[in-house]
């Protein structure tokens, strides 16, 4: 092997050493994974969603497994932004990888408050706006289900943010490209998709929903083909980078998302099953490039051919 | 906490729908303490997707045992594994039973319901080494749910059994069996593992009788190492009741900290 392929990706506002990021809510604050992997081998990771105040989340059962999928209704239990910056962030400072923070809010004001607070702290590469969590609002509603509220929220945060903004979209909409466009028009630096699909499961013996919250978000291999289609549709109409995710379990899955037009990807549920999967995917990607004589990973982006 | 993707199954026993697997994993065995658990991947493909949690039932120099009952797809796949197969495990996870606080001369007992007996064998062995002989109350629906009775006896750990149908031992719930012994042999400290209704009832008894007790809780787990926030139970921490991750802060908690009505 003479040339080692170039795995790095330039998103315009952020350079990643490779296109593999860990998805928010599935990677804790990163530190949970240090017994298994070297975080510096990742392109980056997105820490769990943060509201301004600590949040207690939903009652259990919060998880139910379905065919090749996981439905979760955690309800964004979290430590709040102050505790995060005081106790967690200092431990992430020396990492040679991009640390992104997933920002949540019950109102536009709360998103702004969280971003404003984080603006005053070092060690964060970008903000990912979680405008798409389906658990919290009644009936799973959220700002990302509406083009106008997406525009308004992204614009407000973008105007005061000291850092690049990635907008994380929900797939629970009739046309995801409309929402993606409003995020772009509002100044978002990239979009991330997809968040989980609103779903449910019923116990046939007790006739009760299997989740205390009734509905939750479906993730895992079961959603990959739909997520891939949405990434393909979105990448076709945007000029900002698209970060793809949904059910990625292998380097082959990553290559599919890149070919569909994603500039980078996030891996979620797979981290629970195989906590060392991220560096393994990076290594397998490298092998794939060598084997196929591809010099740089960016050559794959949008490389899908006509049928 | 270690990931061992190639731990070999070196022993297997079965009794009806109960199974015992001996798994070779020297590094996990070395670190394990009673009350801790491991997460096992039951399939190589995406169904079942998540790992499944199992208490460490016994530990030898290079091996750990798990003891389980078939409950669904994952446990059925695990039951089908043979000696020589490899399995993919993470462990040891969670905090075990707290044993350092036991004062000399204290009497200890344990109550196990069905598969909940699993961690109590490892516990009994360790307590024996520490000089605290354990008495075990072991309950099931019927005699077939109590395959480990002899194993405890052979180790010199006294066992009192109960079955709901009266097919063996005391006829009734294990909680009633425990209550019947209370006047004559009241333990200073109790360890409990079993189905929620049993643990809830015992929790009430322990609080009323002022018996200090540790309970090993169960929950559906997404990861087992603190990353998903899926496994919570309401636990009092510094006076405040909060949804607490069982995998990381537990699975063992003291009675007075556990809030049973999840609301
Ligand atoms: C810390 C811990 C230690 C455990 N130790 C043991 C052990 O030593 N021996 C043993 O036999 N079992 C143990 N369990 C329970 C065991 O993990 C479950 O029985 C197993 O995950 C079921 O998997 P399955 O795929 O066979 O069933 P599934 O099809 O996943 O589930 C079957 C039924 O069991 C319920 N269930 C699933 N997972 C759990 C769970 N974790 N707790 C309670 N109910 C559940 C489901 O809601 C469903 O109704 C433990 C659980 C925990 C959390
Ligand atoms: C348990 C769990 C918690 C999650 N929490 C968050 C969160 O806090 N913020 C967020 O934007 N997405 C959250 N997600 C969604 C994931 O980041 C990801 O978008 C989704 O799971 C799809 O990817 P996957 O199939 O690879 O898991 C969560 C997913 C799971 C399974
Ligand atoms: S099982 Fe994932 S946090 Fe406890």
PDB file of N, CA and C in Angstrom, chain A residues 21-91:
ATOM      1  N   UNK A  21     -19.305  10.716  12.522  1.00  0.00           N
ATOM      2  CA  UNK A  21     -19.635  11.379  13.781  1.00  0.00           C
ATOM      3  C   UNK A  21     -20.567  10.473  14.577  1.00  0.00           C
ATOM      4  N   UNK A  22     -20.552  10.624  15.893  1.00  0.00           N
ATOM      5  CA  UNK A  22     -21.526   9.906  16.718  1.00  0.00           C
ATOM      6  C   UNK A  22     -22.747  10.796  16.881  1.00  0.00           C
ATOM      7  N   UNK A  23     -23.933  10.188  16.817  1.00  0.00           N
ATOM      8  CA  UNK A  23     -25.185  10.947  16.840  1.00  0.00           C
ATOM      9  C   UNK A  23     -25.613  11.282  18.265  1.00  0.00           C
ATOM     10  N   UNK A  24     -26.245  12.426  18.393  1.00  0.00           N
ATOM     11  CA  UNK A  24     -26.691  12.904  19.695  1.00  0.00           C
ATOM     12  C   UNK A  24     -27.675  11.950  20.367  1.00  0.00           C
ATOM     13  N   UNK A  25     -27.515  11.793  21.659  1.00  0.00           N
ATOM     14  CA  UNK A  25     -28.431  10.971  22.446  1.00  0.00           C
ATOM     15  C   UNK A  25     -28.033   9.509  22.464  1.00  0.00           C
ATOM     16  N   UNK A  26     -27.066   9.153  21.638  1.00  0.00           N
ATOM     17  CA  UNK A  26     -26.640   7.757  21.577  1.00  0.00           C
ATOM     18  C   UNK A  26     -25.186   7.613  22.020  1.00  0.00           C
ATOM     19  N   UNK A  27     -24.595   8.744  22.419  1.00  0.00           N
ATOM     20  CA  UNK A  27     -23.169   8.722  22.699  1.00  0.00           C
ATOM     21  C   UNK A  27     -22.872   9.410  24.037  1.00  0.00           C
ATOM     22  N   UNK A  28     -23.933   9.608  24.827  1.00  0.00           N
ATOM     23  CA  UNK A  28     -23.760  10.296  26.097  1.00  0.00           C
ATOM     24  C   UNK A  28     -23.051  11.613  25.870  1.00  0.00           C
ATOM     25  N   UNK A  29     -22.018  11.883  26.683  1.00  0.00           N
ATOM     26  CA  UNK A  29     -21.207  13.074  26.438  1.00  0.00           C
ATOM     27  C   UNK A  29     -19.852  12.641  25.888  1.00  0.00           C
ATOM     28  N   UNK A  30     -19.786  11.425  25.369  1.00  0.00           N
ATOM     29  CA  UNK A  30     -18.543  10.926  24.786  1.00  0.00           C
ATOM     30  C   UNK A  30     -17.754  10.095  25.775  1.00  0.00           C
ATOM     31  N   UNK A  31     -17.692  10.569  27.025  1.00  0.00           N
ATOM     32  CA  UNK A  31     -16.845   9.922  28.031  1.00  0.00           C
ATOM     33  C   UNK A  31     -17.278   8.492  28.335  1.00  0.00           C
ATOM     34  N   UNK A  32     -18.573   8.211  28.158  1.00  0.00           N
ATOM     35  CA  UNK A  32     -19.083   6.851  28.399  1.00  0.00           C
ATOM     36  C   UNK A  32     -18.379   5.837  27.497  1.00  0.00           C
ATOM     37  N   UNK A  33     -17.804   6.315  26.391  1.00  0.00           N
ATOM     38  CA  UNK A  33     -17.216   5.399  25.414  1.00  0.00           C
ATOM     39  C   UNK A  33     -15.700   5.258  25.538  1.00  0.00           C
ATOM     40  N   UNK A  34     -15.092   6.012  26.457  1.00  0.00           N
ATOM     41  CA  UNK A  34     -13.637   5.930  26.559  1.00  0.00           C
ATOM     42  C   UNK A  34     -13.114   4.562  27.028  1.00  0.00           C
ATOM     43  N   UNK A  35     -13.925   3.749  27.742  1.00  0.00           N
ATOM     44  CA  UNK A  35     -13.401   2.401  28.020  1.00  0.00           C
ATOM     45  C   UNK A  35     -13.265   1.551  26.757  1.00  0.00           C
ATOM     46  N   UNK A  36     -13.942   1.942  25.681  1.00  0.00           N
ATOM     47  CA  UNK A  36     -13.980   1.096  24.488  1.00  0.00           C
ATOM     48  C   UNK A  36     -13.166   1.640  23.317  1.00  0.00           C
ATOM     49  N   UNK A  37     -13.114   2.971  23.190  1.00  0.00           N
ATOM     50  CA  UNK A  37     -12.466   3.542  22.004  1.00  0.00           C
ATOM     51  C   UNK A  37     -11.672   4.796  22.345  1.00  0.00           C
ATOM     52  N   UNK A  38     -10.822   5.176  21.402  1.00  0.00           N
ATOM     53  CA  UNK A  38     -10.111   6.440  21.489  1.00  0.00           C
ATOM     54  C   UNK A  38     -10.948   7.463  20.716  1.00  0.00           C
ATOM     55  N   UNK A  39     -11.513   8.421  21.446  1.00  0.00           N
ATOM     56  CA  UNK A  39     -12.415   9.384  20.815  1.00  0.00           C
ATOM     57  C   UNK A  39     -11.731  10.170  19.687  1.00  0.00           C
ATOM     58  N   UNK A  40     -10.399  10.256  19.765  1.00  0.00           N
ATOM     59  CA  UNK A  40      -9.666  11.007  18.740  1.00  0.00           C
ATOM     60  C   UNK A  40      -9.690  10.347  17.371  1.00  0.00           C
ATOM     61  N   UNK A  41     -10.144   9.112  17.316  1.00  0.00           N
ATOM     62  CA  UNK A  41     -10.229   8.454  16.006  1.00  0.00           C
ATOM     63  C   UNK A  41     -11.488   8.837  15.242  1.00  0.00           C
ATOM     64  N   UNK A  42     -12.396   9.546  15.906  1.00  0.00           N
ATOM     65  CA  UNK A  42     -13.648   9.910  15.252  1.00  0.00           C
ATOM     66  C   UNK A  42     -13.514  11.232  14.503  1.00  0.00           C
ATOM     67  N   UNK A  43     -14.384  11.418  13.512  1.00  0.00           N
ATOM     68  CA  UNK A  43     -14.504  12.729  12.891  1.00  0.00           C
ATOM     69  C   UNK A  43     -15.024  13.714  13.929  1.00  0.00           C
ATOM     70  N   UNK A  44     -15.883  13.234  14.788  1.00  0.00           N
ATOM     71  CA  UNK A  44     -16.425  14.068  15.853  1.00  0.00           C
ATOM     72  C   UNK A  44     -17.572  13.365  16.523  1.00  0.00           C
ATOM     73  N   UNK A  45     -18.157  14.030  17.534  1.00  0.00           N
ATOM     74  CA  UNK A  45     -19.362  13.468  18.141  1.00  0.00           C
ATOM     75  C   UNK A  45     -20.269  14.588  18.619  1.00  0.00           C
ATOM     76  N   UNK A  46     -21.552  14.262  18.665  1.00  0.00           N
ATOM     77  CA  UNK A  46     -22.540  15.239  19.096  1.00  0.00           C
ATOM     78  C   UNK A  46     -23.023  14.813  20.474  1.00  0.00           C
ATOM     79  N   UNK A  47     -22.866  15.676  21.459  1.00  0.00           N
ATOM     80  CA  UNK A  47     -23.284  15.291  22.807  1.00  0.00           C
ATOM     81  C   UNK A  47     -24.801  15.322  22.907  1.00  0.00           C
ATOM     82  N   UNK A  48     -25.285  14.673  23.941  1.00  0.00           N
ATOM     83  CA  UNK A  48     -26.726  14.543  24.148  1.00  0.00           C
ATOM     84  C   UNK A  48     -27.420  15.901  24.239  1.00  0.00           C
ATOM     85  N   UNK A  49     -28.670  15.935  23.757  1.00  0.00           N
ATOM     86  CA  UNK A  49     -29.448  17.175  23.725  1.00  0.00           C
ATOM     87  C   UNK A  49     -29.476  17.911  25.054  1.00  0.00           C
ATOM     88  N   UNK A  50     -29.243  19.230  25.002  1.00  0.00           N
ATOM     89  CA  UNK A  50     -29.219  20.037  26.226  1.00  0.00           C
ATOM     90  C   UNK A  50     -30.291  21.116  26.201  1.00  0.00           C
ATOM     91  N   UNK A  51     -31.094  21.148  27.227  1.00  0.00           N
ATOM     92  CA  UNK A  51     -31.966  22.289  27.478  1.00  0.00           C
ATOM     93  C   UNK A  51     -31.230  23.212  28.425  1.00  0.00           C
ATOM     94  N   UNK A  52     -31.806  24.361  28.707  1.00  0.00           N
ATOM     95  CA  UNK A  52     -31.114  25.265  29.622  1.00  0.00           C
ATOM     96  C   UNK A  52     -31.049  24.661  31.025  1.00  0.00           C
ATOM     97  N   UNK A  53     -32.195  24.235  31.516  1.00  0.00           N
ATOM     98  CA  UNK A  53     -32.256  23.645  32.857  1.00  0.00           C
ATOM     99  C   UNK A  53     -32.139  22.121  32.756  1.00  0.00           C
ATOM    100  N   UNK A  54     -31.775  21.452  33.848  1.00  0.00           N
ATOM    101  CA  UNK A  54     -31.839  19.981  33.851  1.00  0.00           C
ATOM    102  C   UNK A  54     -33.277  19.540  33.598  1.00  0.00           C
ATOM    103  N   UNK A  55     -33.422  18.369  33.029  1.00  0.00           N
ATOM    104  CA  UNK A  55     -34.750  17.879  32.656  1.00  0.00           C
ATOM    105  C   UNK A  55     -34.926  16.450  33.107  1.00  0.00           C
ATOM    106  N   UNK A  56     -36.130  16.122  33.579  1.00  0.00           N
ATOM    107  CA  UNK A  56     -36.259  14.795  34.183  1.00  0.00           C
ATOM    108  C   UNK A  56     -36.671  13.700  33.205  1.00  0.00           C
ATOM    109  N   UNK A  57     -37.204  14.047  32.043  1.00  0.00           N
ATOM    110  CA  UNK A  57     -37.507  13.023  31.045  1.00  0.00           C
ATOM    111  C   UNK A  57     -38.790  12.258  31.328  1.00  0.00           C
ATOM    112  N   UNK A  58     -39.045  11.229  30.533  1.00  0.00           N
ATOM    113  CA  UNK A  58     -40.286  10.455  30.616  1.00  0.00           C
ATOM    114  C   UNK A  58     -40.170   9.310  31.608  1.00  0.00           C
ATOM    115  N   UNK A  59     -41.338   8.838  32.115  1.00  0.00           N
ATOM    116  CA  UNK A  59     -41.316   7.628  32.940  1.00  0.00           C
ATOM    117  C   UNK A  59     -40.990   6.399  32.096  1.00  0.00           C
ATOM    118  N   UNK A  60     -40.482   5.320  32.722  1.00  0.00           N
ATOM    119  CA  UNK A  60     -40.237   4.084  31.983  1.00  0.00           C
ATOM    120  C   UNK A  60     -41.517   3.275  31.807  1.00  0.00           C
ATOM    121  N   UNK A  61     -41.602   2.307  30.941  1.00  0.00           N
ATOM    122  CA  UNK A  61     -40.568   1.930  29.984  1.00  0.00           C
ATOM    123  C   UNK A  61     -40.316   3.007  28.927  1.00  0.00           C
ATOM    124  N   UNK A  62     -39.028   3.251  28.719  1.00  0.00           N
ATOM    125  CA  UNK A  62     -38.614   4.268  27.759  1.00  0.00           C
ATOM    126  C   UNK A  62     -38.129   3.673  26.445  1.00  0.00           C
ATOM    127  N   UNK A  63     -37.903   2.370  26.442  1.00  0.00           N
ATOM    128  CA  UNK A  63     -37.342   1.725  25.254  1.00  0.00           C
ATOM    129  C   UNK A  63     -38.180   0.517  24.897  1.00  0.00           C
ATOM    130  N   UNK A  64     -38.336   0.264  23.617  1.00  0.00           N
ATOM    131  CA  UNK A  64     -38.869  -1.021  23.188  1.00  0.00           C
ATOM    132  C   UNK A  64     -38.184  -1.384  21.878  1.00  0.00           C
ATOM    133  N   UNK A  65     -37.836  -2.659  21.818  1.00  0.00           N
ATOM    134  CA  UNK A  65     -37.159  -3.113  20.609  1.00  0.00           C
ATOM    135  C   UNK A  65     -38.194  -3.664  19.632  1.00  0.00           C
ATOM    136  N   UNK A  66     -38.025  -3.347  18.353  1.00  0.00           N
ATOM    137  CA  UNK A  66     -38.894  -3.907  17.317  1.00  0.00           C
ATOM    138  C   UNK A  66     -37.989  -4.532  16.261  1.00  0.00           C
ATOM    139  N   UNK A  67     -38.565  -5.111  15.211  1.00  0.00           N
ATOM    140  CA  UNK A  67     -37.738  -5.806  14.223  1.00  0.00           C
ATOM    141  C   UNK A  67     -36.661  -4.865  13.684  1.00  0.00           C
ATOM    142  N   UNK A  68     -35.407  -5.186  13.961  1.00  0.00           N
ATOM    143  CA  UNK A  68     -34.253  -4.406  13.515  1.00  0.00           C
ATOM    144  C   UNK A  68     -34.350  -2.931  13.869  1.00  0.00           C
ATOM    145  N   UNK A  69     -35.066  -2.634  14.932  1.00  0.00           N
ATOM    146  CA  UNK A  69     -35.194  -1.231  15.323  1.00  0.00           C
ATOM    147  C   UNK A  69     -35.370  -1.057  16.810  1.00  0.00           C
ATOM    148  N   UNK A  70     -35.264   0.202  17.247  1.00  0.00           N
ATOM    149  CA  UNK A  70     -35.412   0.562  18.654  1.00  0.00           C
ATOM    150  C   UNK A  70     -36.321   1.776  18.713  1.00  0.00           C
ATOM    151  N   UNK A  71     -37.379   1.702  19.538  1.00  0.00           N
ATOM    152  CA  UNK A  71     -38.212   2.883  19.734  1.00  0.00           C
ATOM    153  C   UNK A  71     -37.863   3.469  21.093  1.00  0.00           C
ATOM    154  N   UNK A  72     -37.507   4.751  21.128  1.00  0.00           N
ATOM    155  CA  UNK A  72     -37.164   5.366  22.401  1.00  0.00           C
ATOM    156  C   UNK A  72     -38.064   6.543  22.703  1.00  0.00           C
ATOM    157  N   UNK A  73     -38.355   6.672  23.995  1.00  0.00           N
ATOM    158  CA  UNK A  73     -39.073   7.848  24.481  1.00  0.00           C
ATOM    159  C   UNK A  73     -38.383   8.290  25.762  1.00  0.00           C
ATOM    160  N   UNK A  74     -37.134   8.707  25.614  1.00  0.00           N
ATOM    161  CA  UNK A  74     -36.345   9.130  26.769  1.00  0.00           C
ATOM    162  C   UNK A  74     -36.923  10.444  27.313  1.00  0.00           C
ATOM    163  N   UNK A  75     -37.394  11.275  26.397  1.00  0.00           N
ATOM    164  CA  UNK A  75     -37.939  12.563  26.830  1.00  0.00           C
ATOM    165  C   UNK A  75     -36.844  13.556  27.159  1.00  0.00           C
ATOM    166  N   UNK A  76     -35.680  13.343  26.527  1.00  0.00           N
ATOM    167  CA  UNK A  76     -34.570  14.283  26.655  1.00  0.00           C
ATOM    168  C   UNK A  76     -34.190  14.594  28.096  1.00  0.00           C
ATOM    169  N   UNK A  77     -34.128  13.552  28.909  1.00  0.00           N
ATOM    170  CA  UNK A  77     -33.590  13.742  30.254  1.00  0.00           C
ATOM    171  C   UNK A  77     -32.169  14.251  30.117  1.00  0.00           C
ATOM    172  N   UNK A  78     -31.840  15.271  30.882  1.00  0.00           N
ATOM    173  CA  UNK A  78     -30.490  15.806  30.715  1.00  0.00           C
ATOM    174  C   UNK A  78     -30.062  16.696  31.863  1.00  0.00           C
ATOM    175  N   UNK A  79     -28.787  17.035  31.826  1.00  0.00           N
ATOM    176  CA  UNK A  79     -28.156  17.680  32.972  1.00  0.00           C
ATOM    177  C   UNK A  79     -28.240  19.201  32.925  1.00  0.00           C
ATOM    178  N   UNK A  80     -28.683  19.746  31.771  1.00  0.00           N
ATOM    179  CA  UNK A  80     -28.744  21.203  31.684  1.00  0.00           C
ATOM    180  C   UNK A  80     -27.393  21.784  31.319  1.00  0.00           C
ATOM    181  N   UNK A  81     -27.437  23.000  30.802  1.00  0.00           N
ATOM    182  CA  UNK A  81     -26.267  23.566  30.161  1.00  0.00           C
ATOM    183  C   UNK A  81     -25.172  23.960  31.167  1.00  0.00           C
ATOM    184  N   UNK A  82     -25.578  24.369  32.381  1.00  0.00           N
ATOM    185  CA  UNK A  82     -24.566  24.812  33.358  1.00  0.00           C
ATOM    186  C   UNK A  82     -23.720  23.638  33.826  1.00  0.00           C
ATOM    187  N   UNK A  83     -24.417  22.561  34.196  1.00  0.00           N
ATOM    188  CA  UNK A  83     -23.710  21.375  34.654  1.00  0.00           C
ATOM    189  C   UNK A  83     -22.789  20.863  33.539  1.00  0.00           C
ATOM    190  N   UNK A  84     -23.281  20.929  32.302  1.00  0.00           N
ATOM    191  CA  UNK A  84     -22.478  20.469  31.167  1.00  0.00           C
ATOM    192  C   UNK A  84     -21.185  21.276  31.040  1.00  0.00           C
ATOM    193  N   UNK A  85     -21.300  22.583  31.071  1.00  0.00           N
ATOM    194  CA  UNK A  85     -20.092  23.393  30.867  1.00  0.00           C
ATOM    195  C   UNK A  85     -19.153  23.317  32.068  1.00  0.00           C
ATOM    196  N   UNK A  86     -19.723  23.096  33.253  1.00  0.00           N
ATOM    197  CA  UNK A  86     -18.863  23.048  34.437  1.00  0.00           C
ATOM    198  C   UNK A  86     -18.154  21.709  34.611  1.00  0.00           C
ATOM    199  N   UNK A  87     -18.887  20.613  34.384  1.00  0.00           N
ATOM    200  CA  UNK A  87     -18.270  19.321  34.718  1.00  0.00           C
ATOM    201  C   UNK A  87     -17.851  18.487  33.507  1.00  0.00           C
ATOM    202  N   UNK A  88     -18.549  18.608  32.399  1.00  0.00           N
ATOM    203  CA  UNK A  88     -18.242  17.735  31.263  1.00  0.00           C
ATOM    204  C   UNK A  88     -17.270  18.396  30.285  1.00  0.00           C
ATOM    205  N   UNK A  89     -17.613  19.586  29.867  1.00  0.00           N
ATOM    206  CA  UNK A  89     -16.821  20.254  28.832  1.00  0.00           C
ATOM    207  C   UNK A  89     -15.317  20.318  29.135  1.00  0.00           C
ATOM    208  N   UNK A  90     -14.939  20.643  30.382  1.00  0.00           N
ATOM    209  CA  UNK A  90     -13.502  20.676  30.669  1.00  0.00           C
ATOM    210  C   UNK A  90     -12.816  19.335  30.397  1.00  0.00           C
ATOM    211  N   UNK A  91     -13.551  18.245  30.551  1.00  0.00           N
ATOM    212  CA  UNK A  91     -12.952  16.920  30.308  1.00  0.00           C
ATOM    213  C   UNK A  91     -12.811  16.613  28.826  1.00  0.00           C
TER     214      UNK A  91
END
